[in-house]
Each structure stands twice: as C-alpha cells, then as structure tokens.
CSV table of C-alpha atoms (C1' of nucleotides) in Angstrom, one decimal:
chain,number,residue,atom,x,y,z
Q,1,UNK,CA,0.0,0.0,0.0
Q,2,UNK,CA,2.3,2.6,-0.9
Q,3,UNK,CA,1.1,5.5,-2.4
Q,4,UNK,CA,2.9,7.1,-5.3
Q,5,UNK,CA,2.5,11.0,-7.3
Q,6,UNK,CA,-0.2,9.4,-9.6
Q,7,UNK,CA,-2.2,8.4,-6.5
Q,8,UNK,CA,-2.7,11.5,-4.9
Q,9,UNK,CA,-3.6,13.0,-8.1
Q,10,UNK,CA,-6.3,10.5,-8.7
Q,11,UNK,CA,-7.2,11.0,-4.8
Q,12,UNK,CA,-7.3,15.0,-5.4
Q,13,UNK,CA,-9.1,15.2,-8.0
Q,14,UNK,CA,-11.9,13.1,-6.8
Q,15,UNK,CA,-12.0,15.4,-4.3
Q,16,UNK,CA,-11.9,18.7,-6.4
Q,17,UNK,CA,-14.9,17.1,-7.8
Q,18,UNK,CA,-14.6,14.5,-10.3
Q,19,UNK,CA,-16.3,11.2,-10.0
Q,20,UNK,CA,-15.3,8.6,-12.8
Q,21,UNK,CA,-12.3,7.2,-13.9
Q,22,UNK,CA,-12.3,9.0,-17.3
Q,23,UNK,CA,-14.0,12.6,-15.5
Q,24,UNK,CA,-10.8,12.2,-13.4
Q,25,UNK,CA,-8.6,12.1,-16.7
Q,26,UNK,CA,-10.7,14.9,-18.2
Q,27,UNK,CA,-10.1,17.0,-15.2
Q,28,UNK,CA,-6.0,16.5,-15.9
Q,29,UNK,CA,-6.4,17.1,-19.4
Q,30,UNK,CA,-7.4,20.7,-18.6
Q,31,UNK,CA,-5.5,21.8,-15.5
Q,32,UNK,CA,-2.4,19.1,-14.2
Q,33,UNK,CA,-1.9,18.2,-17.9
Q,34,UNK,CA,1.8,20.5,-18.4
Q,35,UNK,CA,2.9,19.6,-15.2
Q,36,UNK,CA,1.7,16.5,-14.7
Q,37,UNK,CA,0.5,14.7,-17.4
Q,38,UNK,CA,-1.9,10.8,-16.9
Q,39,UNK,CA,-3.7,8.4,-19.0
Q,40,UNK,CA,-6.7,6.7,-18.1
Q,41,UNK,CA,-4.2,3.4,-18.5
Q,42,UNK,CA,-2.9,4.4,-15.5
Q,43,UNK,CA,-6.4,6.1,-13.8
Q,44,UNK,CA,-8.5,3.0,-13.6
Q,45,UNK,CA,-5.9,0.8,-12.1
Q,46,UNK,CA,-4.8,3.2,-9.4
Q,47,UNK,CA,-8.6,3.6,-8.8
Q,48,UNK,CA,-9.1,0.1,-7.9
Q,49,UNK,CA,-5.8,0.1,-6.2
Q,50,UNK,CA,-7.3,2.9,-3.9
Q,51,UNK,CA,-9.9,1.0,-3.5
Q,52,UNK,CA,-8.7,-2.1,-2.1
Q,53,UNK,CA,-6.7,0.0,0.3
Q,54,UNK,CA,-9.9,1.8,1.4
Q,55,UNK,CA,-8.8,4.7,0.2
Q,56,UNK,CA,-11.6,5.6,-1.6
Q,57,UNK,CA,-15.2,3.9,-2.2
Q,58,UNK,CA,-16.9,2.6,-5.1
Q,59,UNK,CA,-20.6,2.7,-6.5
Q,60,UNK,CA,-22.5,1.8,-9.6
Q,61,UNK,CA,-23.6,5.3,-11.1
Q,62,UNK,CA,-24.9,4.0,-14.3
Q,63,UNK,CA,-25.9,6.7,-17.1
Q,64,UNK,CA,-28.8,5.2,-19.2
Q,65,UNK,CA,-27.7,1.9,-20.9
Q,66,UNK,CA,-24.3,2.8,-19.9
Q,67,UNK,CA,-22.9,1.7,-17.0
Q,68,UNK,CA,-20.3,3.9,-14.6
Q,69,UNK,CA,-18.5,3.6,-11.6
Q,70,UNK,CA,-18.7,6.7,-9.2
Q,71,UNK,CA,-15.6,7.1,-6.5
Q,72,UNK,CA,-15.5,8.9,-3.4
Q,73,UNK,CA,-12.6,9.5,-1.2
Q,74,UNK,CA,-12.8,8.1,2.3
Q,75,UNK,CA,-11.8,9.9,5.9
Q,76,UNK,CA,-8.7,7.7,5.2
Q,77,UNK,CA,-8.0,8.4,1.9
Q,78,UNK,CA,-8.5,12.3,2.9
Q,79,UNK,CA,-6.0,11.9,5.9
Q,80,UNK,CA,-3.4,10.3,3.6
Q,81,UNK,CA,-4.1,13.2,0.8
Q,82,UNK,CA,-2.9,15.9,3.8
Q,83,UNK,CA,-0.5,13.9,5.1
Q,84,UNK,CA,1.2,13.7,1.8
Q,85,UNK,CA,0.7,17.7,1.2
Q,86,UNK,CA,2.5,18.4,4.7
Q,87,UNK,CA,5.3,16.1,4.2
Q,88,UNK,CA,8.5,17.7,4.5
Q,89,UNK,CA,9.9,16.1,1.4
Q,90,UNK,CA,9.2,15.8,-2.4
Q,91,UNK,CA,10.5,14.4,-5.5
Q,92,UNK,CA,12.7,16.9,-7.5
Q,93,UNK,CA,11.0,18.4,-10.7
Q,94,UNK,CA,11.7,15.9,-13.4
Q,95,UNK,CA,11.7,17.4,-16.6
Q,96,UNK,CA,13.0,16.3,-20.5
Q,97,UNK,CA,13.1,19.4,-22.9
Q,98,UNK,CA,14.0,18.7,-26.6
Q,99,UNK,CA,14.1,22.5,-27.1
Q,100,UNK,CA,16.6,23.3,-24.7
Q,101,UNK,CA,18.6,20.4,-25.5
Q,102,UNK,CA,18.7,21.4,-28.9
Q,103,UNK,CA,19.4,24.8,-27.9
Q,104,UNK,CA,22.0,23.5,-26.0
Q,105,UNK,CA,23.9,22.2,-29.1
Q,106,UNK,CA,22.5,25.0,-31.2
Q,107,UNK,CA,26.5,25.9,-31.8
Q,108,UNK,CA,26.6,23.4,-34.6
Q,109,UNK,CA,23.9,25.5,-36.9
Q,110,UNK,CA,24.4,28.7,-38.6
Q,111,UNK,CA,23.6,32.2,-36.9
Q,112,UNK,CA,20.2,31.7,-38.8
Q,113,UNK,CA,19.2,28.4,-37.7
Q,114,UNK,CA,19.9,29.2,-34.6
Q,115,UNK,CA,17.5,32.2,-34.8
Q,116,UNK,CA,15.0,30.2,-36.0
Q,117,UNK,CA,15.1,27.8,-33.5
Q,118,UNK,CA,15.2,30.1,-31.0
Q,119,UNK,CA,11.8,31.6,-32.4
Q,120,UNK,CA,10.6,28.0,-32.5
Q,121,UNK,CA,10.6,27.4,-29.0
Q,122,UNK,CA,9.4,31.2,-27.9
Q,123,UNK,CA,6.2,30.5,-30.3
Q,124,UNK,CA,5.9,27.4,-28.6
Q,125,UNK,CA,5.8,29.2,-25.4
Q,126,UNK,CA,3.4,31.4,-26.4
Q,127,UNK,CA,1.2,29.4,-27.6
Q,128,UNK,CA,1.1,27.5,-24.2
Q,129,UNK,CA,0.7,31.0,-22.6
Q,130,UNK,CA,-2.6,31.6,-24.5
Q,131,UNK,CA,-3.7,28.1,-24.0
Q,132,UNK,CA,-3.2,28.3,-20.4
Q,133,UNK,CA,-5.2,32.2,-20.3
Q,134,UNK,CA,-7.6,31.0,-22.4
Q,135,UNK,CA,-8.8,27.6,-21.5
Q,136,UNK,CA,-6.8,26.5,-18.1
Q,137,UNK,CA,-7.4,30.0,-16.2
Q,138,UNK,CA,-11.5,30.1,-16.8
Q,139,UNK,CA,-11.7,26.3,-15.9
Q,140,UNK,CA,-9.9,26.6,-12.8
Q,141,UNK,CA,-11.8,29.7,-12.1
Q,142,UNK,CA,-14.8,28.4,-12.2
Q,143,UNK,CA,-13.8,25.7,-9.4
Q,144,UNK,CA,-12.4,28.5,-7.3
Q,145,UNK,CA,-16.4,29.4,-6.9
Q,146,UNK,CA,-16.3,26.0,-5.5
Q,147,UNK,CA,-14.0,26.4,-2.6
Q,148,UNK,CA,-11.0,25.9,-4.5
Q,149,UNK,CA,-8.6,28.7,-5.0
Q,150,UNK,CA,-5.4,26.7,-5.7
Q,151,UNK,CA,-6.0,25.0,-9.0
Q,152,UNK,CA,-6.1,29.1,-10.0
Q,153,UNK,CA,-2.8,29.7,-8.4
Q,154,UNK,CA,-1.1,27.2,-10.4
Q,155,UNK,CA,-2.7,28.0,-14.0
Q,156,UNK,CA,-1.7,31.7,-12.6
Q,157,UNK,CA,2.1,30.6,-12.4
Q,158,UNK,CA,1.4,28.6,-15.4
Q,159,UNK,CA,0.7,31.5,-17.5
Q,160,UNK,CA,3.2,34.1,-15.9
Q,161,UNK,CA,6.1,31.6,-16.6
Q,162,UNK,CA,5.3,30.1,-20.1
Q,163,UNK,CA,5.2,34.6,-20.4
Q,164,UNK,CA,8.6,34.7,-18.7
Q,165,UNK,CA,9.7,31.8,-21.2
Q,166,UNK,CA,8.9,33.1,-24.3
Q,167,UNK,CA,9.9,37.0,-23.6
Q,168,UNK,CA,13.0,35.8,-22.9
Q,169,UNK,CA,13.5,33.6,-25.5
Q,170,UNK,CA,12.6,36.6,-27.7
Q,171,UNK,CA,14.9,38.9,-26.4
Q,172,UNK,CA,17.7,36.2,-27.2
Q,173,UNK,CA,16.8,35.9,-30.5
Q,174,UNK,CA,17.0,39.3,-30.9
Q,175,UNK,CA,20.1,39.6,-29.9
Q,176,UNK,CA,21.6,36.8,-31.7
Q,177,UNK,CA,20.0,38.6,-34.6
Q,178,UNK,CA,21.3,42.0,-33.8
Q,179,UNK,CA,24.6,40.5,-33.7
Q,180,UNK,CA,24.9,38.4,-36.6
Q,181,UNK,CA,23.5,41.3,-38.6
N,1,UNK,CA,18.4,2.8,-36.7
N,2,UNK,CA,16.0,5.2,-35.3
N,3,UNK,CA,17.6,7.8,-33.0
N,4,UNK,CA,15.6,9.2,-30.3
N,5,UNK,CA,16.9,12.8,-28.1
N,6,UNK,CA,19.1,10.0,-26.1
N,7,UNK,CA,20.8,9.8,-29.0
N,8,UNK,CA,21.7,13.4,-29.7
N,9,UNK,CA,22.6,14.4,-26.6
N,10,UNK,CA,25.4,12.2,-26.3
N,11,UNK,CA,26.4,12.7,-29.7
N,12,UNK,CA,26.5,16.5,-28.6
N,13,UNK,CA,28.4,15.6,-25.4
N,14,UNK,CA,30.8,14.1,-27.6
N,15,UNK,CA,30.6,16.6,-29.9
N,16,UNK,CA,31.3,19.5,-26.9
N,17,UNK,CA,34.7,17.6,-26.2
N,18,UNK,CA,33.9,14.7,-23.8
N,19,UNK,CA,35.9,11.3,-24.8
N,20,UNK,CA,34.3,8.6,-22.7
N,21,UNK,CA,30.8,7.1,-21.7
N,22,UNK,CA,32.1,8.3,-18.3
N,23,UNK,CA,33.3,11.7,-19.0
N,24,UNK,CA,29.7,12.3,-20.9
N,25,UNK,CA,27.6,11.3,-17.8
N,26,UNK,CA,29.9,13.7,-16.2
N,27,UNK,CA,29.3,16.5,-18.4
N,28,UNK,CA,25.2,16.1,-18.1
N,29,UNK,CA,25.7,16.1,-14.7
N,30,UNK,CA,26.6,20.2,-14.5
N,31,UNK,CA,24.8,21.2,-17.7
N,32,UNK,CA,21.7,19.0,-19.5
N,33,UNK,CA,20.9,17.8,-15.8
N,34,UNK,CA,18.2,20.2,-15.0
N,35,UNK,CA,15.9,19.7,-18.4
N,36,UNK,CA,17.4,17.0,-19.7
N,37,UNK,CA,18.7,13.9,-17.3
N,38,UNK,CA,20.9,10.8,-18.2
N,39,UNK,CA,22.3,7.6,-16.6
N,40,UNK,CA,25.5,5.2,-17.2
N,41,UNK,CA,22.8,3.0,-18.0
N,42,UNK,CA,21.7,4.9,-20.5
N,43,UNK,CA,24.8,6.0,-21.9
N,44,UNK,CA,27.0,2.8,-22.5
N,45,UNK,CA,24.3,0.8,-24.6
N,46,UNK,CA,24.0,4.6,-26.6
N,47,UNK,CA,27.3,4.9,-27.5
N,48,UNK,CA,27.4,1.1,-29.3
N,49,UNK,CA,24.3,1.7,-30.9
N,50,UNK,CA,25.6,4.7,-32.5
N,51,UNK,CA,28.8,3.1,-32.9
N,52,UNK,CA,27.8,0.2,-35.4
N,53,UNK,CA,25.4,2.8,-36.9
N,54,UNK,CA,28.7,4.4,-37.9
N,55,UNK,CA,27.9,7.6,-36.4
N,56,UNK,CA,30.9,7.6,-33.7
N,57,UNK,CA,34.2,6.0,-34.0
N,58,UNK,CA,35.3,4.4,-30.8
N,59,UNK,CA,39.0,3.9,-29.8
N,60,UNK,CA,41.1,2.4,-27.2
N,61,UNK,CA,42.3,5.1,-25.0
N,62,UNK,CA,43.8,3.2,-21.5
N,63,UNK,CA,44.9,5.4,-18.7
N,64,UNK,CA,47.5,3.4,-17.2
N,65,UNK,CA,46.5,0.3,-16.6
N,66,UNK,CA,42.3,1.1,-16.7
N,67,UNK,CA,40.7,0.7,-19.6
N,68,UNK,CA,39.2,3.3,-21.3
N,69,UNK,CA,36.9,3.8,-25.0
N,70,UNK,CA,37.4,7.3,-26.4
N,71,UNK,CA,34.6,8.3,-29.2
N,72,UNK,CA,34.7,10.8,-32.1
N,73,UNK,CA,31.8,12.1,-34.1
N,74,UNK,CA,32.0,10.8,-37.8
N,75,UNK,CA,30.7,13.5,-40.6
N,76,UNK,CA,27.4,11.2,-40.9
N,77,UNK,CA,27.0,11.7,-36.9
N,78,UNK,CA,27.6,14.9,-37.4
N,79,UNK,CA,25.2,15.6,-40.3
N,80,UNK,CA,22.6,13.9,-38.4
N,81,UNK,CA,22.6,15.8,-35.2
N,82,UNK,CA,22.9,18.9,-37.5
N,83,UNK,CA,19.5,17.6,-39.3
N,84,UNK,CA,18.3,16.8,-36.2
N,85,UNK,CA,18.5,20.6,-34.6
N,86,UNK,CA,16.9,21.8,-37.8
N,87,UNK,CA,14.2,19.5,-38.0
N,88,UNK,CA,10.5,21.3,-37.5
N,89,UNK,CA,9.3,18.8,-35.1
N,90,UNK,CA,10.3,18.4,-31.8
N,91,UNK,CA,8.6,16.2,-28.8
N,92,UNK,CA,6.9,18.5,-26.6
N,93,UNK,CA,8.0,19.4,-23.2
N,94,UNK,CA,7.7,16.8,-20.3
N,95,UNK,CA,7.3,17.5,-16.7
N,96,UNK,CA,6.8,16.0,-13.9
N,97,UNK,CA,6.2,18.1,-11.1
N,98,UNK,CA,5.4,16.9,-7.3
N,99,UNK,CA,5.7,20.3,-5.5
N,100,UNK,CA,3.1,22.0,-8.1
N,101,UNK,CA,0.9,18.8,-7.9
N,102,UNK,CA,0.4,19.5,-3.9
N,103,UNK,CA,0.2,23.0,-4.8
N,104,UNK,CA,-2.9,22.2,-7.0
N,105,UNK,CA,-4.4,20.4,-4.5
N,106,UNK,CA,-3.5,22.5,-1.6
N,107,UNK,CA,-6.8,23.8,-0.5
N,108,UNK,CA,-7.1,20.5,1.6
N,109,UNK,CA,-4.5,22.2,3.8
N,110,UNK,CA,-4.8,24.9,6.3
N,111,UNK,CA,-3.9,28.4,5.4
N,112,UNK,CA,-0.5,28.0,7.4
N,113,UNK,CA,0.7,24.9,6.0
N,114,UNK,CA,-0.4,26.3,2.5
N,115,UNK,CA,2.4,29.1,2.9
N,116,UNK,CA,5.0,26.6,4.7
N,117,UNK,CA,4.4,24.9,1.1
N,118,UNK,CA,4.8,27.8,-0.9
N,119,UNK,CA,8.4,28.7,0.7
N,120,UNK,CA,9.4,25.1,0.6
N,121,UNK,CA,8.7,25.2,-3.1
N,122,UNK,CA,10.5,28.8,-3.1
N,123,UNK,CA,13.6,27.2,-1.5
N,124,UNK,CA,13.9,24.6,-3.4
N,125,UNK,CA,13.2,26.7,-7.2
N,126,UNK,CA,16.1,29.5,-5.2
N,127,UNK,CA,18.4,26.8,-4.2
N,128,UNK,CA,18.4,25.6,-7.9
N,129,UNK,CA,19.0,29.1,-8.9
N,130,UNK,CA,21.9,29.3,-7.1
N,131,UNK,CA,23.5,25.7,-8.1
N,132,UNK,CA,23.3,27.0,-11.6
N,133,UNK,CA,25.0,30.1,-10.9
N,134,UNK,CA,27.6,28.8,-8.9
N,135,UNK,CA,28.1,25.5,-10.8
N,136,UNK,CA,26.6,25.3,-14.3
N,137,UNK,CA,27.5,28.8,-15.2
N,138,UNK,CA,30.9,28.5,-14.5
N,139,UNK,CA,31.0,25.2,-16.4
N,140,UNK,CA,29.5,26.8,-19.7
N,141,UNK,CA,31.6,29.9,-19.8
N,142,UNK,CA,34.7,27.6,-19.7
N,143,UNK,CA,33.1,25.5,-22.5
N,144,UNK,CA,32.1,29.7,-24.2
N,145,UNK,CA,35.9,30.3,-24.4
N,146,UNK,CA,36.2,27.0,-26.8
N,147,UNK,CA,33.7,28.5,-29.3
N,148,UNK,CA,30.6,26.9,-28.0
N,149,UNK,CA,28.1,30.0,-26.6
N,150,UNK,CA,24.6,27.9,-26.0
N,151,UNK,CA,25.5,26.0,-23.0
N,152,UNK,CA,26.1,29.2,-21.3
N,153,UNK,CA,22.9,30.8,-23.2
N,154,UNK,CA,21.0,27.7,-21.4
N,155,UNK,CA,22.6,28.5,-18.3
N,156,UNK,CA,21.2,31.5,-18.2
N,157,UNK,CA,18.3,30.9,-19.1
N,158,UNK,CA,17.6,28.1,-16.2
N,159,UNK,CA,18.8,30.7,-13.8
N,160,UNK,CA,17.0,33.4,-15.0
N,161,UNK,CA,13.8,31.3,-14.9
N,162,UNK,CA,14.5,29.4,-11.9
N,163,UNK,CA,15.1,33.1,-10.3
N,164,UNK,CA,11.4,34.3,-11.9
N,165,UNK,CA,9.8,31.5,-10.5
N,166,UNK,CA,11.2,31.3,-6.9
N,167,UNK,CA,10.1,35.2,-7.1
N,168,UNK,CA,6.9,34.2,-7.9
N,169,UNK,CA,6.4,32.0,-5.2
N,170,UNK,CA,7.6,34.2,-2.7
N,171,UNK,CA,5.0,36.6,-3.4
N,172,UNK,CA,2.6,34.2,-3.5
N,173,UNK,CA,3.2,33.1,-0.3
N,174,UNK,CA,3.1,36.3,1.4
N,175,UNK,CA,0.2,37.7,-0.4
N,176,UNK,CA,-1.7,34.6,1.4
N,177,UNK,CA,0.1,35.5,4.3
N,178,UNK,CA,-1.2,38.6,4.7
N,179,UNK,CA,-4.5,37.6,3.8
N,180,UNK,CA,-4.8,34.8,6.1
N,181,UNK,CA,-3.6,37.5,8.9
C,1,DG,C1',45.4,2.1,3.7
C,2,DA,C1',40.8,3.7,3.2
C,3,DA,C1',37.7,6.6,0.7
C,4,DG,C1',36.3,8.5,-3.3
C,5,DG,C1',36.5,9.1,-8.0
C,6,DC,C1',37.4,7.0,-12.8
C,7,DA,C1',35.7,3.5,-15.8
C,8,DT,C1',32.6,0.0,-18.1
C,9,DG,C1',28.9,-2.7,-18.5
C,10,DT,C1',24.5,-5.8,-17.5
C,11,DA,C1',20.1,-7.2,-15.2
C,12,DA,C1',16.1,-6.3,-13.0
C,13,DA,C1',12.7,-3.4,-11.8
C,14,DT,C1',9.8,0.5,-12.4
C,15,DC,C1',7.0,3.6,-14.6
C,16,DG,C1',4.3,5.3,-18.2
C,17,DT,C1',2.3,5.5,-23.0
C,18,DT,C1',0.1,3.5,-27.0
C,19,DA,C1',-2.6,0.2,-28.9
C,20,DC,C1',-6.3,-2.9,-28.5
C,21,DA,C1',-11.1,-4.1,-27.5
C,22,DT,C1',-15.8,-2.9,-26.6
C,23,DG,C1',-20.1,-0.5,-26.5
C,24,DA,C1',-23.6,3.3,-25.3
C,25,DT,C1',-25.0,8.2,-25.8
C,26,DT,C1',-25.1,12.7,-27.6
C,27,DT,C1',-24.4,16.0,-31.1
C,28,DA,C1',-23.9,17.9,-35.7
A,1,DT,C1',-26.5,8.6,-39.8
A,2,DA,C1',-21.9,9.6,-38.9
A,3,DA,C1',-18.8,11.5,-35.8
A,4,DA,C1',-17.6,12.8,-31.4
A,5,DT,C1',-17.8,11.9,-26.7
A,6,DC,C1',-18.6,9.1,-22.6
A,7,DA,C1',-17.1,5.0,-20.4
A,8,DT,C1',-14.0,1.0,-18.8
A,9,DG,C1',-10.5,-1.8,-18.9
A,10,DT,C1',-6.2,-4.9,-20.5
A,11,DA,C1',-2.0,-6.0,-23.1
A,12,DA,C1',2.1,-4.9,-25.2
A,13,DC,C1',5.6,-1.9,-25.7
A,14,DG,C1',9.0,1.5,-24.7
A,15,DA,C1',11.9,4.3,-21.9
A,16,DT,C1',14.5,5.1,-17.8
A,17,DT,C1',16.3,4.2,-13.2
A,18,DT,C1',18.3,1.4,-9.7
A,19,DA,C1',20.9,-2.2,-8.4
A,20,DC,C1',24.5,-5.3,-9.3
A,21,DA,C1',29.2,-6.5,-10.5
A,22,DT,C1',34.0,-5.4,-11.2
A,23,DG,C1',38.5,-3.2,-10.8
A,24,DC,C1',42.1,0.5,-11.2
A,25,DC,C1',43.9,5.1,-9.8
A,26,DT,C1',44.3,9.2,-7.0
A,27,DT,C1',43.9,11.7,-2.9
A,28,DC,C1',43.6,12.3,2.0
DNA sequence: GAAGGCATGTAAATCGTTACATGATTTA
DNA sequence: TAAATCATGTAACGATTTACATGCCTTC
C-alpha cells in the first residue's frame, strides 16, 4: 500500500470534484496536464488500487444503458491526501526538454538556424501561454467558486512563466539577430 | 536505426569535447541535468548503438593500466545531429512536477501549512538558482571560451527562470500570508 | 590504507504510454 | 446517420532508473 504522485492526483481530484475514472482524466487534461501529465491506463488501475486499500469507495452510477462507476474519497483516503501535502519532502522536478537540448547544441547551426530555433521554442511558449489564459485559467476559475482557489494559483504561475519563457527567449533571438546582422 | 533525443545528446556531449561514456555522464551532470537527465545506463548501450550505426568511432584510450573507450563524431553523426537541430518537429516538453501537484491540491490544507508549502517550493526553485550560478555557469563559460556559446545561453536561461519563479512564489506566499492574517 | 573518483557494463525493476477491445449516448 | 464523446478496462511496448558486478587510480 504505498502510495505514489499518480495516487494522490487521482485521490485529489476526486476530491476537487470528479467522480469517474475518465471525468478524473478529463479533469487533468485541462489543468495538471503540463505539469503533470496521466492516461486513463494508468487512472483505472490506481482507482481500484485505492480501492482495495480503502482509500476511496466505489458505487455503480450508471448513465442510461451505460454503466459507470462513481468514487468517493474516504476519511482515510483524505487523511493520507494531507499527510502527503505536509510532508517535508518531495520528488525533484523531473523534466525532458527537446528545445533546450537542442538549444543546448545549437552551436553546430548557422547564426540563422539558430535564430530560427530560438523563435521555435518562444512560439511554442506562447502558444502554451494563450492556452493556459484561455482555456486553463476560466476552468480553474470556475472551481475556485467552488471552494477551490489553488488550481487558479497554479494556472496563474502557469501563465506568468510560459510569459517569462517566451519573452525571454525573444529577447535572445533578438540579440543573436542584432549580432549576426 | 531510429535515433531518439538519447541519441543526440550524447552525440552533442561528444561533440562539446567529452571522450568517454564516463566523461559524458559527467558533463550532463553540470549542464543537461536540470531539463534533460541521463544515466550510465543509458549512456553505454547509446554509444554502441551509435557506434555500429557508424555515427561515432570508438578507440582504445587506456589510462594506465584502466581501460578506457574514447569516441569521435563521424561526418554522418555529425550531419545527423545537424538535421536533427533543424528538423521542425520536436517532442513537446515533459514535466513532472510533485511540488506543483500538492500545490494544486493545496486547498485540503490549512492556510499556514499552504504558505509553509509555498516557501518550501520557493527554497527549493532559489536553491536551484543558485547551483546554476555557482556550478553550471561557471562550467558553460569555460566550454564559451572554446567556441561553444549555447550552454552558457541555457545556463542562463535556467537561472534566469528558476530566479522568476522562486520570485513568484515568494510573493505568492506572502500575499496569502497577509491575507490569512 | 581507506575513501572517493574513474571507468565499463548488464540485469532487473519501475514507470508510463500507446494500442487494442468494446459498447452506449449525444451532437452535428 | 456519422462523428464525437462518454465510459471502462487490459496487453504490449518502450523508456528510464536502480541495483548489481568489477576493478584501477588518486587523494587524504
């Protein structure tokens, strides 16, 4: 019974609000997704997993002719959610960039190239920006009427940073550019 | 003979000036690190694979009486990590984040342990800041004076951003401070 | 002379994604 | 009525890490 990152998302968003397996994935697809991505290959087993450790508790909730299983987190699974928020320590940020790594060996390409990768990845930033303002913000707005404020907080550093990004990966580009002539 | 990002960072590593399997694990290790991590594990089986694709030569290179394989970059390696940096497509960005995942979900907490979070998570993005200026910086302006400049533009640009973010927690945190009274 | 770093590799375990398989309901 | 979405699960695959195994060299 040892509980793992993917758990405690499962765990948190049933209790944000979600209540099957794939409403659980939906709810990730629009909020945890950049940061911490899931698939409903690895939902469904880590519901039943939760289960069996009384974590959480299962009903049929059937919709029509189509049958669905509702969860709800249980005073234990809640404890172990806070538990797991107050603990002192946490994995370190694990991350694999392409761009950067590219960018890292960018020295191999002509002054050009290397512009227009540089432009690459600051569009790409951009573009997460406005996805993030656009579709991330309102949704986790709309749960902060609920009680929740901090699924705002996060698409609000979300936002600012991919911002941060992809100014400053324009202002290199520009330079290069400058320089190069 | 597909190569994946694996691939191209060691034949980057190689192509930066490290000789061994060793001495590339080494060179991640105060550079890619941060965005883009390796292991032995990973490197080793790499190198052979790009070996009897013919994209690295490998040599015998003891120092004294330890055994040691040295690698250099043949023009199709180098061709293909050149295509490689220009190619359109890249895989996007994948995190994995543990401290933003409790942050999402930290309305379970109370409105104390929500800032003790905060500053743990602003610690933690600081304390990275300062590695990279103390460490990786130092490391890419000695590689800068060898003709190779993006190492140290990456440099910068995880310190810069690590520095933005550990900001952007700190006020954060004491704008709920202050709220919370 | 002990500890730590240099050096190479393999095996096992872990973790996560994609593909497969199925079927009902809603919307265009 | 066709396409998209809701809904659940398993199997296969792929990627990566940790552990195992070995041994020399350098520094304290």
């Amino acid at each position: 019974m040892k509980l793992r990152p993917p758990s405690y998302l499962v765990l948190g968003m049933l209790r944000l609000g979600a209540r099957s397996g794939y409403a659980i994935k939906k709810a990730t697809d629009i909020s945890t997704r950049i940061f911490f991505p899931t698939s409903l290959a690895q939902v469904y087993p880590e519901l039943s997993r939760l289960e069996s450790d009384g974590l959480v508790t299962r009903r049929e909730d059937p919709h029509g002719g189509r049958s669905r299983s509702a969860y709800d987190v249980t005073d234990r699974g809640e404890e172990a959610l806070v538990a797991w928020l107050r603990s002192e320590r946490f994995a370190p940020t694990h991350t694999r960039d392409e761009g950067l790594l590219r960018l890292f060996f960018a020295d191999a390409l002509s002054d050009e190239d290397q512009v227009v990768l540089l432009r690459r990845m600051r569009d790409r930033a951009r573009a997460a920006e406005h996805w993030m303002r656009s579709e991330v913000l309102p949704a986790a707005q709309a749960l902060e009427r609920t009680g929740s404020r901090h699924p705002h907080t996060v698409a609000r550093f979300g936002a600012d940073t991919y911002a941060f990004v992809a100014d400053w990966l324009d202002r290199c580009a520009s330079e290069l550019e400058r320089e190069a002539g």
